[in-house]
Tab-separated table of C-alpha atoms in Angstrom:
chain	number	residue	atom	x	y	z
J	1	MET	CA	-0.032	-0.022	0.254
J	2	LEU	CA	3.212	2.199	0.283
J	3	SER	CA	4.172	4.168	-2.943
J	4	CYS	CA	7.789	3.993	-1.985
J	5	TYR	CA	7.362	0.159	-2.493
J	6	ASN	CA	4.321	0.066	-4.991
J	7	PRO	CA	4.029	3.045	-7.306
J	8	GLU	CA	0.534	1.814	-8.465
J	9	THR	CA	-0.918	2.059	-5.135
J	10	PHE	CA	-4.273	3.849	-4.803
J	11	VAL	CA	-3.010	4.593	-1.066
J	12	LYS	CA	-1.796	8.289	-0.510
J	13	THR	CA	1.305	8.403	1.660
J	14	PRO	CA	3.299	11.659	0.702
J	15	ASN	CA	5.035	12.099	3.644
J	16	ILE	CA	6.469	8.279	4.001
J	17	LEU	CA	7.202	8.642	0.215
J	18	SER	CA	9.307	11.990	0.455
J	19	PHE	CA	11.171	10.351	3.590
J	20	SER	CA	12.029	7.222	1.910
J	21	LYS	CA	13.869	9.681	-0.985
J	22	GLU	CA	15.888	11.130	1.834
J	23	ALA	CA	16.635	7.928	3.482
J	24	THR	CA	17.457	4.123	2.889
J	25	THR	CA	14.583	1.912	1.740
J	26	PHE	CA	15.022	-1.711	2.385
J	27	ASP	CA	13.370	-4.330	0.034
J	28	GLN	CA	14.086	-7.595	2.006
J	29	HIS	CA	12.679	-6.910	5.528
J	30	TRP	CA	10.822	-9.620	7.283
J	31	ILE	CA	8.825	-10.172	10.171
J	32	GLY	CA	10.257	-12.087	13.315
J	33	SER	CA	7.477	-13.096	15.821
J	34	ALA	CA	4.072	-12.301	15.543
J	35	PRO	CA	1.746	-10.704	16.182
J	36	CYS	CA	1.841	-7.486	18.251
J	37	MET	CA	3.387	-8.269	21.562
J	38	PRO	CA	5.790	-10.986	20.075
J	39	ALA	CA	7.014	-8.465	17.655
J	40	ARG	CA	7.770	-5.833	20.173
J	41	ARG	CA	9.796	-8.464	22.297
J	42	ASP	CA	11.708	-8.844	19.359
J	43	ILE	CA	12.393	-5.126	18.968
J	44	LEU	CA	13.306	-4.532	22.552
J	45	CYS	CA	15.336	-7.904	23.047
J	46	GLY	CA	17.082	-8.378	19.526
J	47	ARG	CA	16.252	-12.002	19.414
J	48	LEU	CA	13.112	-14.166	18.442
J	49	ASN	CA	10.226	-14.587	20.867
J	50	PHE	CA	8.244	-16.839	18.851
J	51	LEU	CA	10.409	-20.064	19.470
J	52	GLU	CA	10.044	-19.984	23.297
J	53	ARG	CA	6.448	-18.517	24.067
J	54	SER	CA	3.526	-16.794	22.703
J	55	TRP	CA	2.412	-13.271	23.369
J	56	GLY	CA	3.480	-12.266	26.691
J	57	PRO	CA	5.470	-10.070	28.974
J	58	ILE	CA	9.069	-8.883	29.033
J	59	GLU	CA	10.885	-11.576	31.176
J	60	PRO	CA	12.889	-10.861	34.272
J	61	PHE	CA	15.983	-12.278	32.713
J	62	ASP	CA	15.542	-10.349	29.355
J	63	VAL	CA	18.156	-7.753	28.377
J	64	THR	CA	16.525	-4.952	26.584
J	65	LEU	CA	17.403	-2.000	24.685
J	66	PRO	CA	16.320	0.354	26.649
J	67	SER	CA	17.933	-0.925	29.674
J	68	VAL	CA	21.407	-1.061	27.993
J	69	LEU	CA	20.936	2.314	26.896
J	70	LYS	CA	20.217	3.551	30.472
J	71	GLU	CA	23.108	1.844	31.673
J	72	HIS	CA	25.209	4.004	29.230
J	73	ASP	CA	23.530	7.275	30.462
J	74	ILE	CA	21.322	7.474	27.147
J	75	PHE	CA	17.880	8.539	28.183
J	76	THR	CA	14.994	6.744	26.891
J	77	HIS	CA	11.399	7.542	26.075
J	78	ILE	CA	8.195	5.701	24.522
J	79	THR	CA	5.044	7.433	23.762
J	80	THR	CA	2.581	5.281	22.219
J	81	ASP	CA	-1.294	4.360	22.141
J	82	HIS	CA	-0.731	0.717	21.933
J	83	CYS	CA	-3.031	-0.467	24.420
J	84	HIS	CA	-1.707	-3.941	24.763
J	85	TYR	CA	1.112	-2.787	27.060
J	86	PHE	CA	-1.415	-1.965	29.759
J	87	ARG	CA	-3.511	-5.379	29.540
J	88	LEU	CA	-2.729	-8.885	30.819
J	89	GLY	CA	0.032	-10.166	28.998
J	90	GLY	CA	1.810	-6.901	28.075
J	91	GLU	CA	3.569	-6.361	31.330
J	92	GLY	CA	6.862	-4.905	31.538
J	93	TYR	CA	7.592	-3.235	28.385
J	94	VAL	CA	7.060	0.546	28.895
J	95	GLN	CA	8.904	0.216	32.361
J	96	GLN	CA	11.956	-0.381	30.339
J	97	PHE	CA	12.330	3.308	29.486
J	98	ASN	CA	13.104	6.292	31.667
J	99	THR	CA	9.880	7.605	30.962
J	100	TRP	CA	6.960	6.564	28.995
J	101	ASP	CA	3.350	8.582	27.628
J	102	TYR	CA	0.331	6.711	27.168
J	103	HIS	CA	-2.725	8.157	24.911
J	104	ARG	CA	-5.928	6.013	25.601
J	105	GLY	CA	-8.846	4.737	23.923
J	106	GLN	CA	-7.460	2.372	20.803
J	107	GLU	CA	-9.461	-0.818	20.278
J	108	GLY	CA	-10.828	-2.074	23.318
J	109	ASP	CA	-9.010	-0.120	25.766
J	110	PRO	CA	-11.114	-0.028	29.239
J	111	TRP	CA	-11.049	3.726	29.317
J	112	VAL	CA	-14.283	5.572	29.039
J	113	SER	CA	-16.340	4.257	32.053
J	114	ARG	CA	-20.201	4.153	31.725
J	115	ILE	CA	-22.320	1.548	32.681
J	116	ASP	CA	-25.143	2.284	29.960
J	117	ASP	CA	-24.563	0.981	26.482
J	118	PRO	CA	-23.203	3.763	23.949
J	119	ALA	CA	-25.080	4.570	20.782
J	120	MET	CA	-24.309	1.370	18.550
J	121	PRO	CA	-24.830	1.420	14.671
J	122	LYS	CA	-28.091	-0.092	13.669
J	123	SER	CA	-26.509	-2.365	11.140
J	124	SER	CA	-22.811	-3.687	10.577
J	125	TYR	CA	-20.448	-5.993	9.064
J	126	GLY	CA	-17.616	-7.316	11.384
J	127	LYS	CA	-17.302	-6.609	14.938
J	128	VAL	CA	-18.681	-3.539	16.871
J	129	ARG	CA	-16.921	-3.077	20.122
J	130	ARG	CA	-19.231	-1.369	22.695
J	131	GLN	CA	-16.165	0.101	24.587
J	132	TYR	CA	-14.603	1.450	21.896
J	133	GLN	CA	-17.878	3.088	20.982
J	134	TRP	CA	-17.614	5.039	24.096
J	135	ASN	CA	-13.884	5.703	23.668
J	136	ARG	CA	-14.332	7.321	20.123
J	137	THR	CA	-16.689	10.055	22.090
J	138	LYS	CA	-13.810	11.622	23.366
J	139	TRP	CA	-12.245	12.663	20.183
J	140	PRO	CA	-14.568	15.053	18.118
J	141	LYS	CA	-11.298	16.302	16.554
J	142	GLU	CA	-8.683	14.940	14.323
J	143	GLU	CA	-6.060	15.916	16.825
J	144	GLU	CA	-7.901	14.348	19.673
J	145	TYR	CA	-7.650	10.817	18.055
J	146	PRO	CA	-5.116	8.632	19.879
J	147	SER	CA	-2.309	8.121	16.945
J	148	PRO	CA	-2.508	12.011	16.264
J	149	ARG	CA	-2.045	12.600	20.076
J	150	THR	CA	0.976	10.031	20.004
J	151	PHE	CA	3.127	11.785	17.165
J	152	ALA	CA	1.941	15.394	18.664
J	153	SER	CA	3.406	14.106	22.050
J	154	ALA	CA	6.611	13.170	20.375
J	155	CYS	CA	6.722	16.636	18.930
J	156	ASP	CA	6.258	18.015	22.074
J	157	TRP	CA	9.118	16.005	23.663
J	158	LEU	CA	11.461	16.891	21.098
J	159	LYS	CA	10.953	20.695	21.635
J	160	ASP	CA	11.217	20.070	25.226
J	161	ASN	CA	14.567	18.209	24.866
J	162	GLN	CA	15.803	20.321	21.943
J	163	GLY	CA	19.400	19.911	20.862
J	164	LYS	CA	20.107	17.163	23.104
J	165	ASP	CA	21.981	14.298	22.423
J	166	ASP	CA	22.158	10.690	23.530
J	167	PHE	CA	18.560	10.134	23.582
J	168	PHE	CA	16.331	6.959	22.145
J	169	LEU	CA	12.849	8.056	21.498
J	170	MET	CA	10.056	5.388	20.437
J	171	VAL	CA	7.170	6.784	18.777
J	172	GLU	CA	4.619	3.818	18.501
J	173	ALA	CA	1.484	4.605	16.645
J	174	PHE	CA	-1.220	1.969	16.888
J	175	ASP	CA	-2.488	2.927	13.564
J	176	PRO	CA	-3.377	1.659	11.022
J	177	HIS	CA	-5.048	-0.900	12.835
J	178	GLU	CA	-8.710	-1.874	13.403
J	179	PRO	CA	-11.020	-0.144	13.901
J	180	PHE	CA	-10.342	1.650	10.895
J	181	ASP	CA	-11.833	4.832	12.541
J	182	VAL	CA	-11.088	8.188	10.772
J	183	PRO	CA	-12.666	11.616	10.277
J	184	GLU	CA	-14.815	11.795	7.303
J	185	GLU	CA	-12.875	14.163	5.333
J	186	TYR	CA	-10.003	11.030	4.920
J	187	MET	CA	-12.636	8.863	3.452
J	188	LYS	CA	-13.658	11.508	1.171
J	189	LEU	CA	-10.311	11.249	-0.555
J	190	TYR	CA	-11.461	7.661	-1.579
J	191	GLU	CA	-14.933	8.990	-3.140
J	192	ASP	CA	-15.930	5.867	-4.365
J	193	ALA	CA	-16.052	3.886	-1.390
J	194	LYS	CA	-19.726	2.794	-0.793
J	195	LEU	CA	-21.322	0.525	2.030
J	196	ASP	CA	-24.678	-0.983	2.330
J	197	ARG	CA	-24.642	-0.846	6.304
J	198	GLU	CA	-24.150	1.603	8.767
J	199	TYR	CA	-20.812	0.105	10.052
J	200	PHE	CA	-17.795	-1.728	8.935
J	201	GLU	CA	-14.370	-1.034	10.924
J	202	ILE	CA	-13.586	-4.076	12.337
J	203	PRO	CA	-13.553	-7.351	9.956
J	204	ASP	CA	-14.183	-10.756	11.441
J	205	TYR	CA	-10.742	-12.667	11.544
J	206	ASP	CA	-12.372	-15.249	8.980
J	207	ARG	CA	-12.687	-16.004	5.340
J	208	VAL	CA	-14.283	-13.066	3.503
J	209	ASN	CA	-17.800	-13.130	4.451
J	210	VAL	CA	-19.079	-9.767	3.038
J	211	PRO	CA	-19.907	-8.435	-0.364
J	212	ASP	CA	-17.354	-7.266	-2.850
J	213	ASP	CA	-18.505	-3.660	-2.427
J	214	ALA	CA	-17.991	-4.253	1.307
J	215	VAL	CA	-14.735	-5.685	0.836
J	216	ASP	CA	-13.731	-2.721	-1.512
J	217	TYR	CA	-15.075	-0.248	1.261
J	218	ILE	CA	-12.813	-1.678	4.118
J	219	GLN	CA	-9.700	-1.577	1.960
J	220	LYS	CA	-10.406	2.057	1.543
J	221	ARG	CA	-11.152	2.606	4.987
J	222	TYR	CA	-7.727	1.193	6.035
J	223	ALA	CA	-6.411	3.477	3.194
J	224	ALA	CA	-7.807	6.382	4.671
J	225	LEU	CA	-6.545	5.687	8.096
J	226	LEU	CA	-2.954	5.134	6.473
J	227	THR	CA	-3.222	8.514	4.949
J	228	MET	CA	-4.278	10.082	8.501
J	229	THR	CA	-1.275	8.143	10.017
J	230	ASP	CA	1.217	9.489	7.171
J	231	LYS	CA	0.049	13.139	7.818
J	232	TRP	CA	1.046	12.836	11.291
J	233	PHE	CA	4.414	11.324	10.608
J	234	GLY	CA	5.040	14.221	8.455
J	235	LYS	CA	4.525	16.393	11.191
J	236	LEU	CA	7.113	14.694	12.999
J	237	ILE	CA	9.533	14.656	10.476
J	238	ASP	CA	8.984	18.385	10.102
J	239	GLN	CA	9.306	19.107	13.827
J	240	LEU	CA	13.016	17.135	13.669
J	241	LYS	CA	13.892	19.473	10.801
J	242	GLU	CA	12.651	22.634	12.345
J	243	LEU	CA	14.440	21.884	15.606
J	244	ASP	CA	17.706	21.173	13.597
J	245	MET	CA	17.665	17.496	15.032
J	246	TYR	CA	17.401	15.580	11.711
J	247	GLU	CA	20.368	15.382	9.888
J	248	ASP	CA	22.519	13.549	13.001
J	249	THR	CA	19.461	11.220	13.960
J	250	LEU	CA	19.230	7.789	13.136
J	251	MET	CA	15.633	7.114	12.497
J	252	ILE	CA	13.981	3.804	11.741
J	253	MET	CA	10.680	3.380	10.305
J	254	THR	CA	8.927	-0.085	10.230
J	255	THR	CA	5.968	-2.042	11.573
J	256	ASP	CA	5.113	-5.146	13.256
J	257	HIS	CA	3.020	-7.264	10.512
J	258	GLY	CA	0.605	-6.819	7.984
J	259	TYR	CA	-3.041	-7.743	7.618
J	260	PHE	CA	-5.435	-9.089	5.335
J	261	LEU	CA	-8.244	-7.239	3.869
J	262	GLY	CA	-9.588	-9.522	1.431
J	263	GLU	CA	-6.511	-10.815	-0.074
J	264	ARG	CA	-6.595	-14.742	-0.499
J	265	ASP	CA	-10.268	-14.533	0.659
J	266	TYR	CA	-8.925	-13.866	3.970
J	267	PHE	CA	-9.623	-11.204	6.811
J	268	GLY	CA	-7.303	-10.246	9.554
J	269	LYS	CA	-4.121	-12.176	10.802
J	270	ASN	CA	-2.887	-14.965	13.059
J	271	TYR	CA	-4.866	-17.939	11.659
J	272	MET	CA	-3.343	-18.273	8.278
J	273	HIS	CA	0.309	-19.096	7.003
J	274	LEU	CA	2.598	-15.867	7.101
J	275	TYR	CA	2.351	-15.146	3.654
J	276	ASN	CA	3.951	-12.085	1.908
J	277	GLU	CA	0.797	-9.897	2.947
J	278	LEU	CA	1.620	-10.701	6.496
J	279	ALA	CA	5.492	-11.186	6.720
J	280	HIS	CA	7.156	-8.911	4.038
J	281	LEU	CA	7.476	-5.587	5.977
J	282	PRO	CA	8.460	-2.025	5.190
J	283	LEU	CA	11.506	-0.591	6.626
J	284	ILE	CA	13.063	2.932	5.768
J	285	VAL	CA	15.900	3.904	7.766
J	286	LYS	CA	17.472	7.434	8.010
J	287	PHE	CA	21.094	7.055	9.082
J	288	PRO	CA	23.083	10.080	10.494
J	289	LYS	CA	24.848	12.400	7.952
J	290	ASN	CA	22.576	10.882	5.188
J	291	GLU	CA	24.710	7.579	4.661
J	292	LEU	CA	23.376	5.704	2.021
J	293	GLY	CA	20.687	8.401	1.235
J	294	GLY	CA	18.255	7.417	-1.530
J	295	GLN	CA	19.711	4.175	-1.864
J	296	ARG	CA	17.569	0.704	-1.872
J	297	ILE	CA	18.948	-2.216	0.066
J	298	SER	CA	18.250	-5.887	-0.855
J	299	LYS	CA	20.017	-7.648	2.186
J	300	ILE	CA	17.656	-9.663	4.525
J	301	THR	CA	16.863	-7.745	7.611
J	302	GLN	CA	14.376	-8.235	10.523
J	303	ASN	CA	13.237	-6.032	13.570
J	304	ILE	CA	15.567	-8.250	15.776
J	305	ASP	CA	18.086	-6.087	14.200
J	306	ILE	CA	17.095	-2.729	15.476
J	307	MET	CA	18.774	-3.464	19.044
J	308	PRO	CA	22.051	-3.925	17.790
J	309	THR	CA	21.908	-1.240	15.379
J	310	VAL	CA	21.181	1.288	17.725
J	311	LEU	CA	23.686	0.000	20.080
J	312	GLU	CA	26.725	-0.075	17.633
J	313	ALA	CA	25.372	3.424	16.217
J	314	SER	CA	25.825	4.611	19.980
J	315	GLY	CA	29.235	2.995	20.510
J	316	ILE	CA	27.943	0.280	22.997
J	317	ALA	CA	28.834	-3.365	22.868
J	318	ILE	CA	26.128	-5.744	21.786
J	319	PRO	CA	24.978	-8.251	24.431
J	320	ASP	CA	25.722	-12.064	23.746
J	321	SER	CA	21.934	-12.786	23.974
J	322	VAL	CA	21.106	-10.725	20.879
J	323	LYS	CA	20.664	-12.494	17.808
J	324	GLY	CA	20.167	-9.599	15.390
J	325	SER	CA	22.713	-8.205	13.132
J	326	SER	CA	23.792	-4.527	12.986
J	327	TRP	CA	22.708	-2.364	9.996
J	328	MET	CA	25.622	-0.325	10.651
J	329	LYS	CA	27.904	-2.542	8.739
J	330	LEU	CA	25.787	-1.746	5.584
J	331	ILE	CA	27.703	1.478	5.970
J	332	HIS	CA	31.077	0.455	6.815
J	333	ASP	CA	31.588	-2.978	5.780
J	334	PRO	CA	28.605	-4.417	3.428
J	335	GLN	CA	30.651	-7.230	2.074
J	336	HIS	CA	30.702	-8.715	5.517
J	337	TYR	CA	26.999	-8.186	6.762
J	338	GLU	CA	26.465	-11.578	7.817
J	339	LYS	CA	22.682	-12.099	7.578
J	340	ASN	CA	21.379	-14.136	4.979
J	341	TYR	CA	18.123	-15.660	6.190
J	342	ALA	CA	15.069	-14.705	8.296
J	343	LEU	CA	13.263	-17.053	10.564
J	344	PHE	CA	9.704	-16.332	11.519
J	345	GLY	CA	6.534	-17.306	12.836
J	346	TYR	CA	3.566	-17.609	15.360
J	347	HIS	CA	4.457	-19.699	18.327
J	348	ALA	CA	3.138	-23.094	18.182
J	349	MET	CA	2.116	-23.019	14.348
J	350	ALA	CA	4.295	-23.132	11.298
J	351	VAL	CA	7.828	-22.417	11.364
J	352	ASN	CA	8.958	-20.286	8.469
J	353	VAL	CA	12.310	-19.391	6.873
J	354	THR	CA	13.294	-17.174	3.771
J	355	ASP	CA	16.629	-16.328	2.029
J	356	GLY	CA	14.864	-13.816	0.265
J	357	HIS	CA	14.672	-15.863	-3.018
J	358	TYR	CA	12.761	-18.949	-1.273
J	359	VAL	CA	10.205	-18.796	1.452
J	360	TYR	CA	9.444	-21.886	3.258
J	361	LEU	CA	6.491	-22.209	5.480
J	362	ARG	CA	6.829	-25.602	7.637
J	363	SER	CA	3.920	-27.068	8.999
J	364	PRO	CA	3.738	-29.137	12.339
J	365	ASN	CA	3.172	-32.645	12.660
J	366	SER	CA	-0.600	-33.619	12.838
J	367	GLU	CA	-0.643	-33.542	16.748
J	368	ASN	CA	1.380	-30.262	16.817
J	369	LYS	CA	3.323	-31.923	19.470
J	370	PRO	CA	5.624	-32.025	21.514
J	371	CYS	CA	5.312	-28.078	22.287
J	372	TYR	CA	5.731	-26.022	25.436
J	373	GLU	CA	5.734	-22.276	26.376
J	374	TYR	CA	8.783	-21.178	28.568
J	375	THR	CA	8.177	-18.371	30.846
J	376	CYS	CA	8.848	-16.840	34.380
J	377	ILE	CA	5.225	-14.707	33.971
J	378	PRO	CA	2.819	-17.196	33.021
J	379	THR	CA	0.572	-14.468	31.250
J	380	THR	CA	-0.555	-14.263	27.574
J	381	ILE	CA	-3.241	-12.024	25.740
J	382	ARG	CA	-6.124	-11.412	28.133
J	383	LYS	CA	-5.500	-14.622	30.065
J	384	TYR	CA	-3.080	-17.051	32.063
J	385	LEU	CA	-1.093	-19.692	30.774
J	386	GLY	CA	-1.881	-23.226	31.474
J	387	LYS	CA	-5.576	-22.902	32.770
J	388	GLY	CA	-6.822	-26.506	33.005
J	389	LEU	CA	-3.474	-28.058	32.620
J	390	GLU	CA	-2.018	-27.162	35.915
J	391	PRO	CA	-0.819	-30.793	36.866
J	392	GLN	CA	1.100	-30.939	33.575
J	393	ILE	CA	3.114	-27.737	34.221
J	394	GLU	CA	6.861	-28.198	35.004
J	395	THR	CA	9.276	-25.845	36.541
J	396	GLY	CA	13.304	-25.842	35.870
J	397	ARG	CA	16.001	-24.205	34.313
J	398	TYR	CA	15.390	-24.943	30.404
J	399	LEU	CA	16.991	-21.817	28.634
J	400	LYS	CA	20.777	-21.727	28.681
J	401	ARG	CA	20.749	-18.049	28.789
J	402	THR	CA	19.232	-17.752	32.278
J	403	GLU	CA	19.370	-19.216	35.557
J	404	TYR	CA	15.985	-18.274	36.253
J	405	PRO	CA	13.580	-21.207	36.815
J	406	LEU	CA	10.848	-21.390	34.419
J	407	TYR	CA	7.285	-22.655	34.066
J	408	ARG	CA	7.166	-25.367	31.132
J	409	VAL	CA	3.488	-24.911	29.964
J	410	PRO	CA	2.287	-27.600	27.670
J	411	VAL	CA	0.323	-26.168	24.594
J	412	ASN	CA	-2.930	-28.284	23.378
J	413	ALA	CA	-3.742	-25.335	21.006
J	414	PRO	CA	-1.726	-22.092	20.023
J	415	SER	CA	-2.988	-19.376	22.378
J	416	ILE	CA	-3.139	-16.601	19.692
J	417	ILE	CA	-5.864	-18.356	17.704
J	418	ASP	CA	-8.184	-19.348	20.530
J	419	ASN	CA	-10.719	-16.720	19.214
J	420	VAL	CA	-11.199	-17.988	15.803
J	421	SER	CA	-12.969	-21.126	14.553
J	422	CYS	CA	-10.674	-22.501	12.047
J	423	GLY	CA	-8.014	-23.624	14.536
J	424	MET	CA	-4.726	-24.980	12.802
J	425	SER	CA	-6.800	-25.693	9.470
J	426	GLU	CA	-5.282	-23.143	7.755
J	427	VAL	CA	-1.678	-24.019	8.499
J	428	LYS	CA	-1.766	-27.768	8.124
J	429	ALA	CA	-0.006	-28.042	4.836
J	430	THR	CA	3.535	-26.971	4.094
J	431	LYS	CA	4.289	-24.487	1.657
J	432	LEU	CA	7.529	-23.684	-0.631
J	433	PHE	CA	7.240	-20.564	-3.042
J	434	ASN	CA	9.956	-19.085	-5.406
J	435	LEU	CA	9.984	-15.675	-4.868
J	436	ASP	CA	11.842	-14.629	-7.858
J	437	ASN	CA	9.366	-16.313	-10.192
J	438	ASP	CA	6.245	-16.133	-7.876
J	439	TYR	CA	6.302	-13.246	-5.484
J	440	ALA	CA	2.366	-13.666	-5.172
J	441	GLU	CA	2.993	-17.092	-3.752
J	442	LYS	CA	0.383	-18.990	-5.776
J	443	ILE	CA	2.476	-22.059	-6.944
J	444	ASN	CA	3.332	-24.527	-4.042
J	445	LEU	CA	6.503	-26.179	-4.772
J	446	ALA	CA	6.655	-28.261	-1.400
J	447	GLY	CA	6.684	-31.983	-2.610
J	448	VAL	CA	7.281	-30.995	-6.149
J	449	ASP	CA	10.729	-29.275	-6.294
J	450	HIS	CA	12.604	-31.610	-4.128
J	451	GLN	CA	16.110	-29.629	-4.378
J	452	ALA	CA	14.861	-26.578	-3.380
J	453	GLU	CA	12.843	-28.094	-0.490
J	454	GLU	CA	15.798	-30.018	0.710
J	455	TYR	CA	18.129	-26.784	0.606
J	456	CYS	CA	15.245	-24.927	2.511
J	457	ILE	CA	15.039	-27.851	5.265
J	458	LYS	CA	18.500	-27.654	5.880
J	459	LEU	CA	18.487	-23.840	5.932
J	460	LEU	CA	15.659	-23.993	8.462
J	461	ASP	CA	17.369	-26.464	10.628
J	462	LYS	CA	20.765	-24.343	10.842
J	463	ALA	CA	18.454	-21.410	11.628
J	464	LEU	CA	16.687	-23.164	14.590
J	465	ASP	CA	20.042	-24.357	15.846
J	466	GLU	CA	21.531	-20.807	15.671
J	467	HIS	CA	18.474	-18.951	17.331
J	468	GLU	CA	18.867	-21.508	20.218
J	469	ALA	CA	15.261	-23.017	19.634
J	470	PRO	CA	13.947	-25.641	22.271
J	471	ALA	CA	14.916	-29.037	20.945
J	472	GLU	CA	11.286	-30.242	20.762
J	473	GLN	CA	10.500	-27.632	18.090
J	474	LYS	CA	12.560	-29.718	15.457
J	475	GLN	CA	10.438	-33.020	16.533
J	476	ARG	CA	7.192	-30.913	16.284
J	477	LEU	CA	8.075	-29.666	12.814
J	478	GLY	CA	9.265	-33.167	11.806
J	479	LEU	CA	12.592	-32.538	11.339
J	480	LYS	CA	13.851	-35.379	13.485
J	481	ASP	CA	12.397	-38.483	15.130
């Protein structure tokens, strides 16, 4: 949807396009752990979350980017409207920073407290969240929406700290994310969007179950939200330039995962394979002093690389726990940039690997076992791990990087898909695609191109070892007896 990647897109994002022309655009940036909180643990820890556990908190043994920066007297701040940081399963993230700022109201954030029901639409497609309908009454103007408030607060933080060196500012906007809620002026940019219901902002996570006009409408509603987010991103860039803090600042713009808006007959995320719509991400980096400015880079990158990149740019040694690769080497020694694959996935589902030419989506065995979650803090999204399995939960020291005793919680079903009806059915078949010839991933070569599949199996086996995956992962994936 971004014009810097797809010039034919119908979506208007002029500020991101302008930024990309001044910065460096990466063409092989891949997801790591999915979805939201696993991706954030990847970013803050520089290693993959999904091999050991599902959605969950920062663990007491985690070595995080903000904590290392603070140890070296670099001030850290996060401003965000991401409500999952403040729910069960999101503990400990913002507390890694010196200071944090939270802008309330997104999704189901339990913010506006009313016993009575809000005004609800008379007809709708998808979901309508009662709590969100109350929350949205708090932003009659565009600048009062949570994501604009997030960007505005970042601009205020920069003004308050103008001219200061040695800081790490994480500006994290929840949008574009459902509910795809925008002021009407942005919908007018996509004038032919029509809907035969009063409301459609949150698709069901399922196969497409609405008419074609509604699919077109929700895509344009998403586009409108992306355009609004782009506007406020532009304000952040303008503020940095106005304060003369742009040229010597390392800036990284990326996201956590994609989203299906009718492609492949899917809505949402989580329950299907990590196809390119979900897994192949935007990454635009402005290096200090405009190094590599205006260039495109085709090296493999992931969000676990953010931590080592920021640390090396700050002159700080990279901890042994980090598995990502610093992008600073692309400036100083590009021939020796060591990353040549990306390993990615949801916990307890398929495990996937790409070298940028092939992508291999390896499904688990029919029982999806053995499979465990390893944690000191047994929370996950909106619930606790192991409910009903208490006699089967074990404790011990299972991860070589920590002496903390851990819970080892057996997994009967992946926690991230307990709210969808199709369970594991969408990932039961292994897939192999040649991206050079088939970027749309239409032709499954698994079981057909034996040479390519054997190459990918060896790459996956190597990747699991290098990322210290629990031993049972290979057994679950049928890579060993």
